[in-house]
């Protein structure tokens, strides 16, 4: 499959401050690529480079095979963009505002705007500046999705949205991806990326420090394990489980005639299940992996790295 | 087909303020012009003006206030109308790019299918059209009150003076737009446009005081426009060319500057 977005060794210097120190990433057609990173890590700057709002200091950027600088308006008509901080003009209704953006973006199918507004629960007849943060965000989403662009660049798309609307947004992203549209989104909240993206990348201090498919991130993720077993001492139980690769933070508490044990498991589940076969289990809980924890682990590894 | 979406949008956003400035100009015209027969043309007024220090009458352009064209020039075109138009055009010029970028809206506009040069040109076209409209309002009022207020202005001279009036506003408006486009800041645009308007007026007023300071007149757009009393003698068309030409050049500089730089940082 073709790379719809490709960024190589992208750097950006503002004055004396280097904001991006060589970002490399590739987004394939029809995929959902999520960038996670704290505020100020360079997510917005990267997106702005893809739109030719900001010009790279060095490195190569291609969107749909074109340099954004050369691609000009024709290329940007094929992109839908939701800025991280959305400012909308005053004295017009949402409908009028969208009509203005429709004038300068790709063709919008009749009825498309109404349909999107209904899905998100947005009243188009209210004045744009009287809208709450969440409703402005919905207007921004409609604006990004309405012309069914080949590429969607969404900077912090769910900020201000309530959970039900977030769900609707996730299904919009899913549908767009099935349609063959390519989605590049950013968030400082991992759970959002976790729910929508196929691939997650962690951007920190202007550099991609990890990039993995969500599937791989899930397998490398840390799970919490809690079990109860009878007819065994705490010491024996711990001894048997220590052989399991990836198991750590084992704590065992003896309870009458048995033991209650908690631990963390990193990596595959199978070896643990095999080891558990020799125990008389009274209880077993293996929790969903907490990607937040594995990402934090990646962060701290990176920080420990002296380079 | 030329659609000019940004031009239409800019006009749609500003019709209220255009109307308000138009009403302001109309109020000024209705306030000043009907007073001419009893004020500017009266002998008492003439005596009063003569008794004032010559420096003051020169600075205020009141030296020809005894004639209808001189009175209209001194009060409306040269003072209150100039002031209103300078404020309006500087505000529009600073809003066109600088304020739009500062508020964060320019980023989203540029993320769509438009060129930066197009943004600058369409918005300066919208500003120009508004200035021309207001100048037409002023021209219409002057022509309408010409007879009743016994001003005795030749209609062709009024047209020439209104063209200069528009050109003068356009220079300060374009300066504001240009500075806003270079800096991305509304305040810088306002400062630059305001400085052009104020310095233009002040250097005219000061330059007329003594031959030693006459060089100030050469650099004052206000002097270029009004030195030969256009309402009495017809427009200096070379001055029209300069004012409109400089405005065009400022817009071109704005377009080039915006094209070169990062937006919204």
Coordinates of C-alpha atoms in Angstrom, one line a residue:
Chain A
X1 CA 0.0 0.0 0.0
X2 CA 1.1 3.5 -0.7
X3 CA 2.3 6.0 1.8
X4 CA -0.2 8.8 1.9
X5 CA 1.9 10.8 4.4
X6 CA 5.6 10.5 4.5
X7 CA 7.8 12.6 6.7
X8 CA 11.6 12.2 6.7
X9 CA 14.1 13.9 9.0
X10 CA 11.8 16.8 9.5
X11 CA 13.3 19.6 11.6
X12 CA 11.8 22.9 12.5
X13 CA 13.6 25.8 14.2
X14 CA 11.8 28.8 15.5
X15 CA 14.4 31.4 16.2
X16 CA 16.9 29.7 18.4
X17 CA 14.5 27.0 19.5
X18 CA 14.4 23.7 17.7
X19 CA 10.9 22.3 18.0
X20 CA 11.3 19.2 15.7
X21 CA 14.5 17.3 15.7
X22 CA 14.1 15.0 12.8
X23 CA 10.7 13.4 12.8
X24 CA 10.3 10.3 10.6
X25 CA 6.9 8.8 10.0
X26 CA 4.9 7.0 7.3
X27 CA 1.2 6.7 7.2
X28 CA -0.3 4.2 4.8
X29 CA -3.4 4.6 2.8
X30 CA -6.6 3.9 4.7
X31 CA -4.9 3.6 8.0
X32 CA -5.4 5.5 11.2
X33 CA -2.2 6.9 12.7
X34 CA -2.3 8.3 16.1
X35 CA 0.4 10.5 17.6
X36 CA 0.6 10.7 21.3
X37 CA 2.6 13.2 23.1
X38 CA 2.4 15.8 25.8
X39 CA 1.6 19.4 25.0
X40 CA 4.5 21.1 23.3
X41 CA 6.0 17.9 21.9
X42 CA 5.6 19.0 18.3
X43 CA 2.4 17.4 17.2
X44 CA 0.8 20.6 16.0
X45 CA 4.0 21.8 14.3
X46 CA 4.2 18.5 12.4
X47 CA 0.6 18.9 11.2
X48 CA 1.1 22.5 10.2
X49 CA 4.1 21.4 8.1
X50 CA 1.9 18.9 6.3
X51 CA -0.4 21.8 5.4
X52 CA 2.3 24.3 4.3
X53 CA 1.2 26.6 7.1
X54 CA 4.7 26.2 8.5
X55 CA 7.7 25.5 6.3
X56 CA 10.2 22.9 7.4
X57 CA 13.7 24.0 8.3
X58 CA 15.0 20.7 6.8
X59 CA 13.8 17.3 5.9
X60 CA 11.2 16.0 3.4
X61 CA 7.5 16.1 3.7
X62 CA 5.1 14.4 1.2
X63 CA 1.3 14.3 1.4
X64 CA -0.5 12.2 -1.3
X65 CA 2.9 12.1 -3.0
X66 CA 3.3 15.8 -3.2
X67 CA 5.4 18.4 -1.4
X68 CA 2.8 20.6 0.4
X69 CA 4.6 23.7 -0.8
X70 CA 4.2 22.7 -4.4
X71 CA 0.8 21.0 -4.0
X72 CA -0.9 24.3 -3.1
X73 CA -4.7 24.7 -3.0
X74 CA -5.4 21.6 -5.1
X75 CA -3.6 19.4 -2.6
X76 CA -5.2 21.1 0.4
X77 CA -8.7 20.6 -1.1
X78 CA -8.0 16.9 -0.6
X79 CA -7.1 17.4 3.1
X80 CA -9.5 18.0 6.0
X81 CA -8.0 19.7 9.0
X82 CA -9.1 20.3 12.5
X83 CA -6.8 22.6 14.3
X84 CA -5.9 22.0 17.9
X85 CA -7.3 25.3 19.0
X86 CA -10.3 26.3 17.0
X87 CA -11.3 29.9 16.6
X88 CA -14.4 30.7 14.7
X89 CA -15.6 34.0 13.3
X90 CA -18.4 35.8 15.2
X91 CA -21.7 37.0 13.9
X92 CA -22.7 34.0 11.7
X93 CA -24.5 30.8 12.3
X94 CA -22.8 27.4 12.1
X95 CA -24.5 26.8 8.8
X96 CA -23.2 30.1 7.3
X97 CA -19.7 29.4 8.7
X98 CA -19.6 26.0 7.1
X99 CA -20.8 27.4 3.8
X100 CA -17.8 29.7 3.8
X101 CA -15.4 26.9 4.4
X102 CA -17.2 24.9 1.7
X103 CA -16.5 27.7 -0.7
X104 CA -12.8 27.2 -0.2
X105 CA -12.5 23.4 0.2
X106 CA -13.3 20.4 -1.9
X107 CA -16.8 19.7 -3.2
X108 CA -19.3 18.8 -0.5
X109 CA -22.2 16.5 -1.3
X110 CA -25.6 18.0 -0.8
X111 CA -27.1 17.0 2.6
X112 CA -23.7 15.9 3.9
X113 CA -23.4 18.8 6.3
X114 CA -26.8 18.2 7.8
X115 CA -26.1 14.5 8.2
X116 CA -22.8 15.1 10.0
X117 CA -24.4 17.7 12.3
X118 CA -27.1 15.4 13.2
X119 CA -24.7 12.6 14.0
X120 CA -22.8 14.8 16.3
X121 CA -25.9 16.5 17.7
X122 CA -25.0 20.0 16.5
X123 CA -27.5 22.8 16.1
X124 CA -26.4 24.6 12.9
X125 CA -28.7 27.6 13.4
X126 CA -26.9 28.9 16.5
X127 CA -24.4 31.6 16.3
X128 CA -20.9 30.3 16.1
X129 CA -19.5 32.5 18.9
X130 CA -22.3 31.6 21.3
X131 CA -21.4 27.9 21.0
X132 CA -19.8 26.0 23.9
X133 CA -16.4 24.6 23.5
X134 CA -17.8 21.2 22.7
X135 CA -20.2 22.5 20.1
X136 CA -17.4 24.6 18.4
X137 CA -15.4 21.4 18.3
X138 CA -18.3 19.6 16.6
X139 CA -18.4 22.5 14.0
X140 CA -14.7 22.0 13.4
X141 CA -15.2 18.3 12.9
X142 CA -18.0 18.8 10.4
X143 CA -15.7 21.3 8.6
X144 CA -12.9 18.7 8.4
X145 CA -15.1 15.8 7.4
X146 CA -17.7 17.4 5.1
X147 CA -15.8 17.2 1.8
X148 CA -14.8 13.6 2.4
X149 CA -11.1 14.4 1.9
X150 CA -8.5 11.8 1.1
X151 CA -6.5 12.8 4.2
X152 CA -7.8 13.9 7.6
X153 CA -5.5 15.8 9.9
X154 CA -7.1 16.0 13.3
X155 CA -5.3 17.8 16.1
X156 CA -6.8 16.8 19.5
X157 CA -10.1 15.9 17.9
X158 CA -12.1 14.9 21.0
X159 CA -11.1 17.8 23.3
X160 CA -14.3 19.2 24.8
X161 CA -16.6 16.4 23.5
X162 CA -18.7 14.5 25.9
X163 CA -18.3 10.7 25.9
X164 CA -21.3 9.9 23.7
X165 CA -20.1 12.3 21.0
X166 CA -16.6 10.9 21.4
X167 CA -18.0 7.4 20.6
X168 CA -19.7 8.9 17.5
X169 CA -16.5 10.5 16.5
X170 CA -14.7 7.1 16.8
X171 CA -17.2 5.5 14.5
X172 CA -16.8 8.4 12.0
X173 CA -13.1 7.8 12.0
X174 CA -13.7 4.0 11.6
X175 CA -16.0 4.6 8.6
X176 CA -13.6 7.1 7.0
X177 CA -10.9 4.5 7.3
X178 CA -13.1 1.8 5.7
X179 CA -13.8 4.3 2.9
X180 CA -10.1 4.4 2.2
X181 CA -9.5 7.8 3.8
X182 CA -6.3 8.2 5.7
X183 CA -6.4 9.6 9.2
X184 CA -3.6 11.3 11.1
X185 CA -4.7 12.3 14.6
X186 CA -3.0 13.5 17.7
X187 CA -3.8 13.4 21.3
X188 CA -2.2 13.8 24.7
X189 CA -4.6 11.2 25.9
X190 CA -3.6 7.7 25.1
X191 CA -7.0 6.1 25.5
X192 CA -8.2 8.1 22.5
X193 CA -5.5 6.8 20.3
X194 CA -6.0 3.3 21.7
X195 CA -9.7 3.4 20.6
X196 CA -9.2 4.7 17.1
X197 CA -5.8 4.1 15.7
X198 CA -4.1 1.1 14.0
X199 CA -0.7 2.6 14.7
X200 CA 0.5 4.7 17.5
X201 CA 3.5 6.8 17.7
X202 CA 4.9 8.6 20.6
X203 CA 6.3 12.0 20.0
X204 CA 8.4 13.6 22.7
X205 CA 10.6 16.7 22.5
X206 CA 10.3 16.9 18.8
X207 CA 11.2 13.3 18.0
X208 CA 9.2 10.1 17.4
X209 CA 10.6 7.9 20.2
X210 CA 8.4 4.8 19.6
X211 CA 6.1 3.7 16.8
X212 CA 4.2 0.5 16.9
X213 CA 1.0 -1.1 15.7
X214 CA -1.7 -0.9 18.4
X215 CA -1.7 -4.7 18.3
X216 CA 2.0 -4.9 19.2
X217 CA 1.6 -2.3 21.8
X218 CA -1.1 -4.4 23.4
X219 CA 1.1 -7.5 23.5
X220 CA 4.0 -5.6 24.9
X221 CA 1.8 -3.9 27.4
X222 CA 1.7 -4.6 31.1
X223 CA -1.2 -6.4 32.5
X224 CA -2.2 -6.8 36.2
X225 CA -2.7 -10.3 37.4
X226 CA -4.4 -11.4 40.6
X227 CA -5.0 -15.0 41.6
X228 CA -6.0 -17.1 44.5
X229 CA -4.8 -20.7 45.0
X230 CA -5.4 -23.3 47.7
X231 CA -3.2 -26.1 49.2
X232 CA 0.0 -24.2 48.7
X233 CA 2.3 -22.0 50.7
X234 CA 3.1 -18.4 49.6
X235 CA 6.7 -19.3 49.1
X236 CA 6.0 -22.3 46.9
X237 CA 3.6 -20.3 44.8
X238 CA 6.0 -17.5 44.2
X239 CA 8.8 -20.0 43.4
X240 CA 6.7 -21.6 40.7
X241 CA 5.7 -18.4 39.1
X242 CA 9.1 -16.7 39.1
X243 CA 10.0 -18.9 36.1
X244 CA 7.3 -17.2 34.0
X245 CA 9.0 -14.6 31.6
X246 CA 7.7 -11.0 32.1
X247 CA 6.2 -11.5 35.5
X248 CA 7.2 -9.0 38.0
X249 CA 6.2 -7.2 41.2
X250 CA 5.0 -10.5 42.7
X251 CA 3.4 -10.1 46.1
X252 CA 1.9 -13.0 47.9
X253 CA -0.2 -13.0 51.0
X254 CA -1.0 -16.2 52.8
X255 CA -4.7 -16.8 53.5
X256 CA -6.2 -19.8 55.4
X257 CA -5.0 -22.9 53.6
X258 CA -3.8 -21.0 50.5
X259 CA -2.4 -17.8 49.0
X260 CA -3.6 -14.6 47.3
X261 CA -1.1 -13.3 44.8
X262 CA -0.8 -10.2 42.7
X263 CA 1.8 -9.4 40.0
X264 CA 2.3 -7.6 36.7
X265 CA 2.8 -9.4 33.4
X266 CA 4.6 -8.0 30.5
X267 CA 4.4 -9.8 27.1
X268 CA 2.7 -13.1 26.2
X269 CA 0.0 -14.6 28.4
X270 CA 0.6 -18.3 27.4
X271 CA 3.6 -19.1 29.6
X272 CA 1.7 -17.8 32.7
X273 CA -1.4 -19.9 31.9
X274 CA 0.9 -23.0 31.5
X275 CA 2.5 -22.3 34.9
X276 CA -0.9 -21.8 36.5
X277 CA -1.9 -25.3 35.4
X278 CA -0.1 -26.9 38.3
X279 CA -2.0 -24.8 40.9
X280 CA -5.3 -25.3 42.4
X281 CA -6.8 -21.9 41.5
X282 CA -9.7 -20.5 43.4
X283 CA -9.6 -17.2 41.6
X284 CA -7.9 -15.7 38.5
X285 CA -8.1 -12.1 37.0
X286 CA -5.9 -10.9 34.1
X287 CA -6.8 -7.3 33.4
X288 CA -6.9 -5.5 30.1
X289 CA -3.5 -4.1 29.4
X290 CA -3.0 -0.6 30.4
X291 CA -1.4 1.1 27.5
X292 CA -1.0 4.2 29.5
X293 CA 1.5 2.3 31.7
X294 CA 3.4 0.8 28.9
X295 CA 3.7 4.2 27.2
X296 CA 4.9 5.7 30.5
X297 CA 7.4 3.0 30.7
X298 CA 8.6 3.9 27.2
X299 CA 8.8 7.6 28.2
X300 CA 10.9 6.8 31.2
X301 CA 13.2 4.5 29.2
X302 CA 13.8 7.3 26.8
X303 CA 14.5 9.8 29.6
X304 CA 16.9 7.4 31.2
X305 CA 18.7 7.2 27.9
X306 CA 21.7 9.6 28.2
X307 CA 21.5 10.7 24.6
Chain B
X1 CA -15.5 32.1 -13.5
X2 CA -13.9 34.3 -10.8
X3 CA -15.6 33.5 -7.5
X4 CA -13.5 35.5 -5.1
X5 CA -14.8 33.6 -2.0
X6 CA -12.6 35.5 0.5
X7 CA -13.6 38.9 -1.0
X8 CA -17.3 38.1 -0.6
X9 CA -16.7 36.8 2.9
X10 CA -14.7 39.9 3.9
X11 CA -17.5 42.1 2.6
X12 CA -20.2 40.0 4.3
X13 CA -18.4 40.3 7.6
X14 CA -18.0 44.1 7.5
X15 CA -21.2 45.5 6.1
X16 CA -22.3 46.6 9.6
X17 CA -19.1 48.6 10.2
X18 CA -19.2 50.0 6.7
X19 CA -22.7 51.2 7.3
X20 CA -21.8 52.7 10.6
X21 CA -18.8 54.6 9.1
X22 CA -21.1 55.8 6.3
X23 CA -23.6 57.1 8.8
X24 CA -20.7 58.9 10.7
X25 CA -19.6 60.6 7.4
X26 CA -23.1 61.5 6.6
X27 CA -23.6 63.0 10.1
X28 CA -20.4 65.0 9.7
X29 CA -21.5 66.3 6.2
X30 CA -24.9 67.3 7.5
X31 CA -23.4 69.0 10.5
X32 CA -20.8 71.1 8.7
X33 CA -21.9 71.8 5.2
X34 CA -25.3 73.5 5.9
X35 CA -23.5 75.9 8.2
X36 CA -21.3 77.3 5.5
X37 CA -23.6 80.3 4.5
X38 CA -23.8 81.5 8.1
X39 CA -20.3 80.5 9.2
X40 CA -17.6 80.2 6.6
X41 CA -19.0 82.8 4.2
X42 CA -19.9 85.4 6.8
X43 CA -17.7 88.5 7.3
X44 CA -17.6 87.9 11.1
X45 CA -16.1 84.5 10.6
X46 CA -13.6 86.0 8.2
X47 CA -12.7 88.5 10.8
X48 CA -12.3 85.8 13.4
X49 CA -10.1 83.7 11.1
X50 CA -8.0 86.8 10.4
X51 CA -7.5 87.5 14.0
X52 CA -6.2 84.0 14.7
X53 CA -2.4 83.4 14.4
X54 CA -1.5 82.6 10.9
X55 CA 0.3 79.4 12.0
X56 CA -2.9 78.1 13.4
X57 CA -5.0 78.8 10.4
X58 CA -2.4 77.2 8.2
X59 CA -2.1 74.2 10.4
X60 CA -5.9 73.7 10.3
X61 CA -6.1 74.6 6.6
X62 CA -8.6 77.3 7.5
X63 CA -6.8 79.9 5.3
X64 CA -9.3 79.4 2.5
X65 CA -12.4 78.8 4.7
X66 CA -14.2 81.9 3.3
X67 CA -14.9 80.0 0.0
X68 CA -17.3 77.1 -0.4
X69 CA -14.7 74.7 -1.7
X70 CA -12.2 75.9 0.9
X71 CA -14.7 75.5 3.7
X72 CA -15.6 72.0 2.5
X73 CA -12.0 71.1 2.1
X74 CA -10.9 72.4 5.6
X75 CA -13.8 70.9 7.6
X76 CA -14.9 67.7 5.8
X77 CA -12.2 66.4 3.4
X78 CA -9.2 67.7 5.4
X79 CA -10.3 67.2 9.0
X80 CA -13.3 65.2 10.3
X81 CA -13.8 63.1 7.1
X82 CA -10.1 62.5 6.9
X83 CA -10.1 61.4 10.6
X84 CA -13.1 59.1 10.2
X85 CA -11.7 57.5 7.1
X86 CA -8.3 57.1 8.5
X87 CA -9.6 55.3 11.6
X88 CA -11.9 53.0 9.5
X89 CA -9.3 52.1 6.9
X90 CA -6.6 51.4 9.5
X91 CA -8.9 49.2 11.4
X92 CA -9.9 47.3 8.3
X93 CA -6.3 47.0 7.1
X94 CA -5.1 45.7 10.5
X95 CA -7.9 43.3 10.6
X96 CA -7.5 41.9 7.1
X97 CA -4.4 39.7 7.8
X98 CA -2.7 40.6 11.1
X99 CA -5.8 40.3 13.4
X100 CA -7.1 37.3 11.5
X101 CA -3.8 35.5 12.1
X102 CA -3.5 36.6 15.7
X103 CA -7.0 35.3 16.5
X104 CA -6.0 31.9 15.0
X105 CA -8.5 32.0 12.1
X106 CA -6.1 32.5 9.3
X107 CA -4.5 29.1 10.0
X108 CA -7.8 27.3 9.2
X109 CA -8.4 29.4 6.1
X110 CA -5.0 28.7 4.8
X111 CA -5.5 25.0 5.4
X112 CA -8.1 25.1 2.7
X113 CA -7.9 25.5 -1.0
X114 CA -6.6 29.0 -1.1
X115 CA -3.3 30.7 -1.8
X116 CA -1.8 33.2 0.5
X117 CA -1.4 35.8 -2.2
X118 CA -5.1 35.3 -3.0
X119 CA -6.0 35.9 0.7
X120 CA -4.1 39.2 0.7
X121 CA -5.4 40.4 -2.7
X122 CA -9.0 39.5 -2.1
X123 CA -9.1 41.1 1.4
X124 CA -7.3 44.2 0.2
X125 CA -9.8 44.4 -2.7
X126 CA -12.6 44.2 -0.1
X127 CA -11.0 47.0 1.9
X128 CA -10.6 49.1 -1.2
X129 CA -14.2 48.6 -2.2
X130 CA -15.4 49.7 1.3
X131 CA -13.2 52.8 1.1
X132 CA -14.5 53.6 -2.4
X133 CA -18.1 53.1 -1.2
X134 CA -17.6 55.5 1.7
X135 CA -15.9 58.1 -0.6
X136 CA -18.9 57.8 -2.9
X137 CA -21.2 58.4 0.1
X138 CA -19.2 61.6 0.8
X139 CA -19.2 62.6 -2.8
X140 CA -23.0 62.1 -3.0
X141 CA -23.6 64.2 0.1
X142 CA -21.4 67.0 -1.1
X143 CA -23.1 67.1 -4.4
X144 CA -26.5 67.0 -2.8
X145 CA -25.7 69.8 -0.4
X146 CA -23.7 71.8 -2.9
X147 CA -26.7 73.9 -4.0
X148 CA -28.6 74.2 -0.7
X149 CA -25.5 75.1 1.2
X150 CA -24.3 77.5 -1.5
X151 CA -20.9 75.8 -1.7
X152 CA -20.3 76.5 -5.4
X153 CA -18.2 73.4 -6.0
X154 CA -17.8 72.2 -9.6
X155 CA -19.1 68.6 -9.7
X156 CA -16.0 67.4 -11.6
X157 CA -13.8 68.9 -8.9
X158 CA -15.8 67.1 -6.3
X159 CA -15.2 63.8 -8.1
X160 CA -11.5 64.5 -8.2
X161 CA -11.4 65.4 -4.5
X162 CA -13.3 62.3 -3.5
X163 CA -10.8 60.2 -5.5
X164 CA -7.9 61.8 -3.6
X165 CA -9.9 61.3 -0.4
X166 CA -10.2 57.6 -1.1
X167 CA -6.5 57.4 -2.1
X168 CA -5.4 59.0 1.1
X169 CA -7.4 56.5 3.2
X170 CA -6.2 53.7 1.1
X171 CA -2.5 54.5 1.8
X172 CA -3.0 54.3 5.6
X173 CA -5.2 51.2 5.3
X174 CA -2.7 49.4 3.0
X175 CA 0.1 50.4 5.4
X176 CA -1.9 48.7 8.2
X177 CA -2.6 45.7 6.1
X178 CA 1.1 45.4 5.1
X179 CA 2.5 45.7 8.6
X180 CA -0.1 43.2 9.8
X181 CA 0.8 40.8 7.1
X182 CA 4.5 41.1 7.9
X183 CA 4.2 40.8 11.6
X184 CA 1.0 38.7 12.1
X185 CA -0.1 41.2 14.8
X186 CA -3.1 43.4 14.8
X187 CA -1.4 46.0 17.0
X188 CA 1.6 46.4 14.6
X189 CA -0.8 47.0 11.8
X190 CA -2.8 49.5 13.8
X191 CA 0.4 51.3 14.8
X192 CA 1.8 51.4 11.3
X193 CA -1.4 52.6 9.7
X194 CA -2.1 55.1 12.4
X195 CA 1.5 56.4 12.1
X196 CA 1.1 56.9 8.3
X197 CA -2.2 58.8 8.8
X198 CA -1.0 61.0 11.7
X199 CA 2.4 61.7 10.3
X200 CA 0.9 62.6 7.0
X201 CA -1.4 65.1 8.6
X202 CA 1.2 66.5 11.0
X203 CA 4.0 66.9 8.4
X204 CA 1.5 68.8 6.3
X205 CA 0.6 71.1 9.2
X206 CA 4.2 71.6 10.3
X207 CA 5.6 71.9 6.8
X208 CA 3.3 74.8 6.0
X209 CA 4.7 76.8 8.9
X210 CA 8.0 77.9 7.4
X211 CA 10.1 77.4 4.2
X212 CA 12.7 75.7 6.3
X213 CA 10.3 72.9 7.1
X214 CA 8.8 72.8 3.6
X215 CA 10.6 69.5 2.9
X216 CA 8.0 67.8 5.2
X217 CA 5.4 68.6 2.6
X218 CA 7.2 66.5 0.0
X219 CA 6.8 63.4 2.2
X220 CA 3.3 64.0 3.3
X221 CA 0.6 62.1 1.3
X222 CA -1.8 64.6 2.8
X223 CA 0.0 67.4 1.1
X224 CA 0.2 65.5 -2.2
X225 CA -3.5 65.1 -2.2
X226 CA -4.7 68.4 -1.0
X227 CA -2.0 71.1 -1.6
X228 CA -3.6 72.5 -4.7
X229 CA -7.1 72.6 -3.2
X230 CA -8.7 70.0 -5.4
X231 CA -12.3 71.1 -4.6
X232 CA -11.5 74.5 -6.0
X233 CA -9.0 73.6 -8.7
X234 CA -9.6 70.0 -9.6
X235 CA -7.6 67.0 -8.6
X236 CA -3.9 66.7 -9.2
X237 CA -4.1 63.4 -11.0
X238 CA -0.4 62.7 -10.5
X239 CA -1.2 62.6 -6.8
X240 CA -4.0 60.2 -7.4
X241 CA -1.6 58.0 -9.2
X242 CA 0.9 58.2 -6.4
X243 CA -1.6 57.4 -3.6
X244 CA -3.2 54.5 -5.4
X245 CA 0.2 53.3 -6.7
X246 CA 1.8 53.3 -3.3
X247 CA -1.2 51.4 -1.9
X248 CA -0.9 48.8 -4.6
X249 CA 2.8 48.4 -3.8
X250 CA 2.1 48.0 -0.1
X251 CA -0.4 45.3 -0.8
X252 CA 2.1 43.5 -3.1
X253 CA 4.7 43.7 -0.3
X254 CA 2.1 42.2 2.1
X255 CA 1.4 39.3 -0.3
X256 CA 5.1 38.6 -0.7
X257 CA 5.8 38.8 3.0
X258 CA 2.9 36.5 3.9
X259 CA 3.9 34.0 1.2
X260 CA 7.4 33.7 2.6
X261 CA 6.8 33.1 6.3
X262 CA 5.3 30.7 8.8
X263 CA 1.8 31.5 9.8
X264 CA 0.4 31.4 13.3
X265 CA 3.6 31.0 15.3

